[in-house]
Coordinates of C-alpha atoms in Angstrom, one line a residue:
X23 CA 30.2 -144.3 33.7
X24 CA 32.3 -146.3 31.3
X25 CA 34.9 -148.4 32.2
X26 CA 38.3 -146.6 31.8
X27 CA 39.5 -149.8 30.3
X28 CA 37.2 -150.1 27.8
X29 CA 38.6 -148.6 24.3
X30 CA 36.2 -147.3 21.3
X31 CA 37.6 -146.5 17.7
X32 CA 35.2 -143.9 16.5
X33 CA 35.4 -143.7 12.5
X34 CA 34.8 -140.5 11.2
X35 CA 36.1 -138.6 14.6
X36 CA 36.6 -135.4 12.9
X37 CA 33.3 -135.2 10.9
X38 CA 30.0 -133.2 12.7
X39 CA 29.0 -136.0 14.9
X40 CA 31.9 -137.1 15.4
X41 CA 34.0 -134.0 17.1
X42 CA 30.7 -134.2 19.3
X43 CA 30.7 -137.5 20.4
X44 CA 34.1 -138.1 21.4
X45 CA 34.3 -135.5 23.8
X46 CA 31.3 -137.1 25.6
X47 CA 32.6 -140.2 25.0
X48 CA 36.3 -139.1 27.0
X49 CA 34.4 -137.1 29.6
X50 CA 32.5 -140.8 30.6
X51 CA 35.9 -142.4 30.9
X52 CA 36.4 -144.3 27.7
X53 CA 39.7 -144.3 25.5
X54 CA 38.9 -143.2 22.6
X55 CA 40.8 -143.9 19.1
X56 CA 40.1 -141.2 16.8
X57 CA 40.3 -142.2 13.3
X58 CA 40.1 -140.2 10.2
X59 CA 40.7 -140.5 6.0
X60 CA 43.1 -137.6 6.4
X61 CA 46.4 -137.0 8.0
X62 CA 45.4 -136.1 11.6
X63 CA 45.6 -132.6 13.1
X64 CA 45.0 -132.5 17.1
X65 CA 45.1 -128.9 16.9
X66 CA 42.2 -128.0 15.1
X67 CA 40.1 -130.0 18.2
X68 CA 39.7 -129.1 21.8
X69 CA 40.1 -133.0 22.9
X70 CA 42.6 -133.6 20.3
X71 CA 45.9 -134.5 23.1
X72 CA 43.1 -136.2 24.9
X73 CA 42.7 -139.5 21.8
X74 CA 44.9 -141.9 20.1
X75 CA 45.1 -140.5 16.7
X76 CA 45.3 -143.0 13.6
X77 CA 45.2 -142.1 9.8
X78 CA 41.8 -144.9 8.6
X79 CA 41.0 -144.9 4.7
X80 CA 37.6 -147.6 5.5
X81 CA 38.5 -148.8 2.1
X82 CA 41.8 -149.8 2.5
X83 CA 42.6 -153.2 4.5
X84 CA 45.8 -152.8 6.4
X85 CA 44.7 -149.4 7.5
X86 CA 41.6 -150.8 9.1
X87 CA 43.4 -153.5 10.8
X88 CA 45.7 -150.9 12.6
X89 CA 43.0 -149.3 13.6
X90 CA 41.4 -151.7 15.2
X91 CA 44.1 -152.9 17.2
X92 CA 43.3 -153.3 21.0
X93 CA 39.6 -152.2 20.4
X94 CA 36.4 -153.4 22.4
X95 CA 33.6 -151.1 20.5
X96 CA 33.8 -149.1 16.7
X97 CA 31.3 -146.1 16.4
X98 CA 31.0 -146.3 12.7
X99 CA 30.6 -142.5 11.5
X100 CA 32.0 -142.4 7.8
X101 CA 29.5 -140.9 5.0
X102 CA 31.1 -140.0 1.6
X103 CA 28.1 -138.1 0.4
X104 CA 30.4 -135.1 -0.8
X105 CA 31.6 -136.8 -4.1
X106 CA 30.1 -138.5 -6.9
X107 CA 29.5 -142.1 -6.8
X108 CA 29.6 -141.6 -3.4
X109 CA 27.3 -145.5 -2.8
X110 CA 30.2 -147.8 -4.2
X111 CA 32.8 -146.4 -2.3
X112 CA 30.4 -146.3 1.0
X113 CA 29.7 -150.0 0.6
X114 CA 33.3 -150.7 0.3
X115 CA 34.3 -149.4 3.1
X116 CA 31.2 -151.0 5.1
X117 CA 33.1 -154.2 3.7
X118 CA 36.3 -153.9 5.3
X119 CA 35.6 -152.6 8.4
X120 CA 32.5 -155.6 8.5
X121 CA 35.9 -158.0 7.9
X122 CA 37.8 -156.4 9.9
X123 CA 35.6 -156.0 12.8
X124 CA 34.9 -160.0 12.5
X125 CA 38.9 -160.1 12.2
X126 CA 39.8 -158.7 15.5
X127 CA 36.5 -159.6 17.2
X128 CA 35.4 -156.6 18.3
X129 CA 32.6 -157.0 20.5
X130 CA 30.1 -153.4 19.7
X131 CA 29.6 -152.4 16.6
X132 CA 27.6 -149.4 16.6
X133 CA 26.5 -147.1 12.8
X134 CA 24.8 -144.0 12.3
X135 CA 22.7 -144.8 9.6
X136 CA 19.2 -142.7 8.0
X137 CA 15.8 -143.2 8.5
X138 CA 14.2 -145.4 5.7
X139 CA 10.9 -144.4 4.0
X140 CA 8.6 -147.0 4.1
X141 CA 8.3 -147.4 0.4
X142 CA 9.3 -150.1 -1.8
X143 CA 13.0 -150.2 -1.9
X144 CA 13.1 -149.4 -5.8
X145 CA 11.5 -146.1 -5.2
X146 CA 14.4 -144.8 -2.3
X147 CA 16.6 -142.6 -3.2
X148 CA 20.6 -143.1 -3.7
X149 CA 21.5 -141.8 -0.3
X150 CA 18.7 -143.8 1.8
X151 CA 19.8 -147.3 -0.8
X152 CA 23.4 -146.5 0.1
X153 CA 22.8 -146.0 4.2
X154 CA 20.3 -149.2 3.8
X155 CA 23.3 -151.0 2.1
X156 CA 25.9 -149.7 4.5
X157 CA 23.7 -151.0 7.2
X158 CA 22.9 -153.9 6.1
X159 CA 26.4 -154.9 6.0
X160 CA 27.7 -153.8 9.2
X161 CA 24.8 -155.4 10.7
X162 CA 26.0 -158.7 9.3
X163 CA 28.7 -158.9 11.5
X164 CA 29.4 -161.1 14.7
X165 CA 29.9 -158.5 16.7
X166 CA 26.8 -157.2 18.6
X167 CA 25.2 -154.4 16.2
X168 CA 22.6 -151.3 15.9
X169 CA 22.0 -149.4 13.3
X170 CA 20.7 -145.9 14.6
X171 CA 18.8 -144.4 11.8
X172 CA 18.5 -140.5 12.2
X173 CA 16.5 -138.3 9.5
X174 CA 17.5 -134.5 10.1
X175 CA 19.8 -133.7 12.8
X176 CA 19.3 -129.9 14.4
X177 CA 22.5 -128.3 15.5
X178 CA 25.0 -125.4 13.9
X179 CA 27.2 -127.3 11.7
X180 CA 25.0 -129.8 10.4
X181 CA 24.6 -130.5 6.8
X182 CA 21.2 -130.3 7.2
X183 CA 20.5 -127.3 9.5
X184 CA 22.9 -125.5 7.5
X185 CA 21.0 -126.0 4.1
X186 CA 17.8 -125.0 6.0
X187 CA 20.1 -121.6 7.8
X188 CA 21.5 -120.6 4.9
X189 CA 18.2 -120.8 2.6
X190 CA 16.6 -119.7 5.2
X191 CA 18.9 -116.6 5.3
X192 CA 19.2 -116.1 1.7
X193 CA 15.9 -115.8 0.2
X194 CA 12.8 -113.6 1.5
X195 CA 10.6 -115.5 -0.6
X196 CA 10.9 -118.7 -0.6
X197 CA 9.7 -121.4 -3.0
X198 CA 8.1 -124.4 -2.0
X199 CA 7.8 -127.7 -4.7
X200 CA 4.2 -128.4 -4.0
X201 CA 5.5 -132.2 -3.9
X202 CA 7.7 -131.0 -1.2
X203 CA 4.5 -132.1 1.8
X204 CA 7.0 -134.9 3.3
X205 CA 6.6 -135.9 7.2
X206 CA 10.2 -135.4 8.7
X207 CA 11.5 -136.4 12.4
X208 CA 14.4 -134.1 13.1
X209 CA 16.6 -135.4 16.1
X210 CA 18.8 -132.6 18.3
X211 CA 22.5 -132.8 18.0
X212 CA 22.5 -133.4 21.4
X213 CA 20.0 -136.3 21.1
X214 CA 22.0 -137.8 18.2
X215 CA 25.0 -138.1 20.3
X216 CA 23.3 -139.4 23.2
X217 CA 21.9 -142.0 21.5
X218 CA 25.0 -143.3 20.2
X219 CA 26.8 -143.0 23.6
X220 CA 24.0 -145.4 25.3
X221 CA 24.5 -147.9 22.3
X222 CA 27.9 -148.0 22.8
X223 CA 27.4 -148.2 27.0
X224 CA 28.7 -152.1 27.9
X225 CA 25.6 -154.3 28.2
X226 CA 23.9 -152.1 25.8
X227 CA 20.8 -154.2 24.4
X228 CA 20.1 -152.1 21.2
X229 CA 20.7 -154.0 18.2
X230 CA 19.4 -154.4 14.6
X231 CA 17.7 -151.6 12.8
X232 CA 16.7 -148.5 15.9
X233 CA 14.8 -144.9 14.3
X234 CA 16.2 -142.2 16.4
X235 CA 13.9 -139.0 16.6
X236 CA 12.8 -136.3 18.5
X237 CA 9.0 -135.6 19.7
X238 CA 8.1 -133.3 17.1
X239 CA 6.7 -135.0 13.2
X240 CA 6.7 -132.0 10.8
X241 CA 6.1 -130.7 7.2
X242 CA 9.5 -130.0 5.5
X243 CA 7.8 -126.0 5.0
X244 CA 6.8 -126.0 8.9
X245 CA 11.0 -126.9 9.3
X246 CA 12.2 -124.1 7.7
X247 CA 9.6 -121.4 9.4
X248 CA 10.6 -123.0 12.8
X249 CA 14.2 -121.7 11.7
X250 CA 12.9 -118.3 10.9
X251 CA 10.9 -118.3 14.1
X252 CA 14.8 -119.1 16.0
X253 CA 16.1 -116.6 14.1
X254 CA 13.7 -113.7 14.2
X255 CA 13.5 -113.2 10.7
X256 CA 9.8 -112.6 8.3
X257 CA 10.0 -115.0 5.9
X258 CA 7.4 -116.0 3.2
X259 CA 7.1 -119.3 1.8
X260 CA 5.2 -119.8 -1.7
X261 CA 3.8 -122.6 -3.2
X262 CA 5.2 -123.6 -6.8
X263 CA 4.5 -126.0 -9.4
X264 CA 6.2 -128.0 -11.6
X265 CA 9.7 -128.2 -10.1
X266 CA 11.1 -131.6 -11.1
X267 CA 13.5 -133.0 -8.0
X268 CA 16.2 -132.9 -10.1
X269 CA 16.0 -128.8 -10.8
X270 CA 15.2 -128.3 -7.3
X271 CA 18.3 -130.1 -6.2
X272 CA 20.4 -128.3 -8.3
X273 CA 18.7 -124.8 -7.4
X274 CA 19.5 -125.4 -3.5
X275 CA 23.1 -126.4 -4.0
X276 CA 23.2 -123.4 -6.0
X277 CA 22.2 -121.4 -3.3
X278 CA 23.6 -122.7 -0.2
X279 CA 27.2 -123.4 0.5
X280 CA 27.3 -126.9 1.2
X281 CA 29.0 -129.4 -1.1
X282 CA 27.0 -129.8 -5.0
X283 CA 26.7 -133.8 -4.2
X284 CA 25.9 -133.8 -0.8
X285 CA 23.0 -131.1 -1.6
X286 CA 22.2 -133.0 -4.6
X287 CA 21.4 -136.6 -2.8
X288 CA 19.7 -135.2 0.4
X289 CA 16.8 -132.9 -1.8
X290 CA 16.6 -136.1 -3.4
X291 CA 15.7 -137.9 -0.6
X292 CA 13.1 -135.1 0.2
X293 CA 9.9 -137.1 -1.5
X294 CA 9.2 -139.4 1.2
X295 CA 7.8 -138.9 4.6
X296 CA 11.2 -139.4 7.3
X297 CA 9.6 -140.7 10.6
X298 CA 10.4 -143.1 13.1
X299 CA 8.6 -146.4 12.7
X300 CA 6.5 -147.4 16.0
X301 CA 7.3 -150.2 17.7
X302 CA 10.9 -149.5 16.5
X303 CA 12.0 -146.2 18.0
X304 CA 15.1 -145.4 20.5
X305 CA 13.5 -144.8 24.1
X306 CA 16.2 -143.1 26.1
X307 CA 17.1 -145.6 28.9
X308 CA 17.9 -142.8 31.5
X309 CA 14.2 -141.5 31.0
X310 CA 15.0 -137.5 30.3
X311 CA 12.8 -136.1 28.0
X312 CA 13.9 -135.9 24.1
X313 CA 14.9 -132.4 22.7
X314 CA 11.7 -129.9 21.0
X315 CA 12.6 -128.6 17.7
X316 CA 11.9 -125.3 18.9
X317 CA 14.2 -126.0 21.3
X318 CA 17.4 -127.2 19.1
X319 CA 16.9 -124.7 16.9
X320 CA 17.3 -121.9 19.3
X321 CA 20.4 -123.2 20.7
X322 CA 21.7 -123.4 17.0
X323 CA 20.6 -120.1 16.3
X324 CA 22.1 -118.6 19.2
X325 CA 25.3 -121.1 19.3
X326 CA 24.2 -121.8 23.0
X327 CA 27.8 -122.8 24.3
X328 CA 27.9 -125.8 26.0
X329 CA 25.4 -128.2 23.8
X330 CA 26.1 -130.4 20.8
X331 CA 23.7 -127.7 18.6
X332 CA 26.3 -124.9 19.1
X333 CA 29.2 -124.5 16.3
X334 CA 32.8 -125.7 16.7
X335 CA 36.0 -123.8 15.5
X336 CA 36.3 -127.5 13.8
X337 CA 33.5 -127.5 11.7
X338 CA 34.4 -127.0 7.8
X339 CA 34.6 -123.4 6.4
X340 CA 31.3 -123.8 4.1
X341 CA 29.1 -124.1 7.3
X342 CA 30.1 -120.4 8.1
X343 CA 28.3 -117.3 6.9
X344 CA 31.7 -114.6 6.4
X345 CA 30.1 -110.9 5.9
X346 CA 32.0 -109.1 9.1
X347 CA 32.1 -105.6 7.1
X348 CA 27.8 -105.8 6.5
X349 CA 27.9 -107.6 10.2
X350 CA 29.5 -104.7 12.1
X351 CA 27.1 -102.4 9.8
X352 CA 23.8 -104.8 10.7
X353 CA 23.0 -105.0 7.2
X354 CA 19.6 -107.2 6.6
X355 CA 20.7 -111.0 6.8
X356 CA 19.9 -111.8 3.5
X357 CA 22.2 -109.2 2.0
X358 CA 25.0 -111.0 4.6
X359 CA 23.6 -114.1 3.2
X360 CA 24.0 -113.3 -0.5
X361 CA 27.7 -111.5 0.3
X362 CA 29.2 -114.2 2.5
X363 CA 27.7 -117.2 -0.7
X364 CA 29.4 -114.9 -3.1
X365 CA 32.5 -114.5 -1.3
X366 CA 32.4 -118.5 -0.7
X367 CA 32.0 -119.2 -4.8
X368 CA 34.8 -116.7 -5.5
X369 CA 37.3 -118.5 -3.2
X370 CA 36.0 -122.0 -4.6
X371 CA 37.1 -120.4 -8.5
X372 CA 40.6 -119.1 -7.1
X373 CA 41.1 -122.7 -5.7

């Protein structure tokens, strides 16, 4: 149990992890500051009269310095992978709040970062050099630092899980890049958070560079049949040749409803294997077994109330599949599938 004294300004409250871990984080007795890019709206969150609320563009001085005012730990949580040039802001912002941290000296300083391919760093792609360079930087500071590096995180809402639900959804056959034989680590939702509540626990002695992953090490095809497995559906996955990166990438956004540029830089980063290095993996300190992925994909399937896997009324609109006429009728998922990405591309054109 945290002491109640003890205040944490979570950046990037409102985002996936975010509306996850600060509920855990309140329910262990920490204040929490919730900080966000956009004007605050406590309504849209079941803890959201529970926080101080503050308005944080990372990239602007005087609004990191507010926000940091009174604070003993910062969760660091922002990602800008939804627009283009998406690395210069990120490192920006992993600037100022690096000053400002120093600034006010803050004592924790704790990021969510990605797991790094061991490749030469010339080969990574832009998402895993931006997170490396984010990283870096926030690991520079006097403060006492980890980096938590986590590859694909299971739970409903997840950028990640949703691109693998809603291909998995859409297409019967599937087509499968025969380049596309990468190792991946997935980590549970509720894992993710866990992790970052014990590096933020007082006396925590993660620092530096930590992989966070669960038990099972998989084949990016094996991924999306363990979905199909949760979800009860026949799915049939074909080997294909000659799909540059940069067609695939394009192909999946076009087929999922996640943002173009945050689809686009994760298939990107799909070449190299995405596993915890030995040596320098996150051991849970309280000793209870890490999450299966059969496990945290049921209880996204099934939204298993209660866990970080299940969905959130605050998640964004795009992570929802909207088809109640063919829902209340049963029609076959991938017709739901094909109706509700329809309906989501018609709404994007009236915008």
């Amino acid at each position: 149990m945290a002491d109640s004294a003890r205040r944490v300004l979570v950046l990037g409250a409102t985002g996936y992890i975010g509306s996850r871990l600060v509920p855990e984080l309140l329910d262990r007795g920490y204040v929490v500051t919730a900080a966000s890019s956009r004007q605050p709206t406590p309504e849209r969150f079941s803890w959201g009269h529970r926080v101080d609320w503050v308005r944080c563009d990372v990239t602007d001085e005087s609004d990191v310095e507010v926000a940091l005012e009174g604070v003993d730990a910062v969760c660091y949580l922002v990602h800008s992978l939804s627009s283009r040039g998406f690395s210069e802001t990120d490192r920006l912002g992993a600037e100022t709040v690096r000053r400002g941290v120093d600034a006010a000296g803050v004592s924790r300083l704790v990021y969510l970062s990605g797991l790094v391919p061991q490749v030469p760093r010339d080969q990574l792609s832009e998402h895993i050099t931006s997170r490396l360079e984010v990283e870096e930087e926030l690991l520079a500071s006097t403060a006492s630092s980890v980096a938590l590096r986590a590859g694909v995180v299971i739970g409903a809402g997840s950028t990640s899980f949703e691109v693998i639900r809603q291909l998995g959804s859409l297409l019967v056959f599937q087509p499968i890049p025969l380049w596309l034989r990468s190792r991946v680590q997935p980590i549970s939702a509720t894992d993710a958070v866990r992790a970052l509540v014990e590096a933020l626990e007082p006396g925590s002695t993660l620092t530096g560079a930590v992989d966070i992953g669960g038990p099972d090490v998989l084949r990016y095809p094996r991924l999306l049949a363990a979905y199909a497995r949760a979800a009860r559906l026949l799915r049939i996955r074909v080997p294909v040749a000659m799909i540059p990166t940069p067609v695939a990438a394009v192909g999946t956004a076009g087929l999922v409803q996640a943002p173009f540029w945050t689809v686009n830089a994760l298939v990107e980063s799909l070449r190299h294997d995405m596993v915890c290095r030995p040596g320098a993996t996150w051991v849970p300190a309280d000793g209870v077994a890490l999450i299966d992925v059969r496990e945290a994909m049921r209880r996204a399937v099934k939204g298993q109330v209660g866990t970080a896997e299940a969905p959130l009324p605050s998640d964004p609109d795009w992570t929802r599949q909207r088809a109640p006429v063919l829902d209340a009728l049963h029609a076959p998922r991938t017709v739901r599938a094909g109706a509700s990405l329809a309906w989501h591309r018609l709404r994007q054109l009236s915008d």
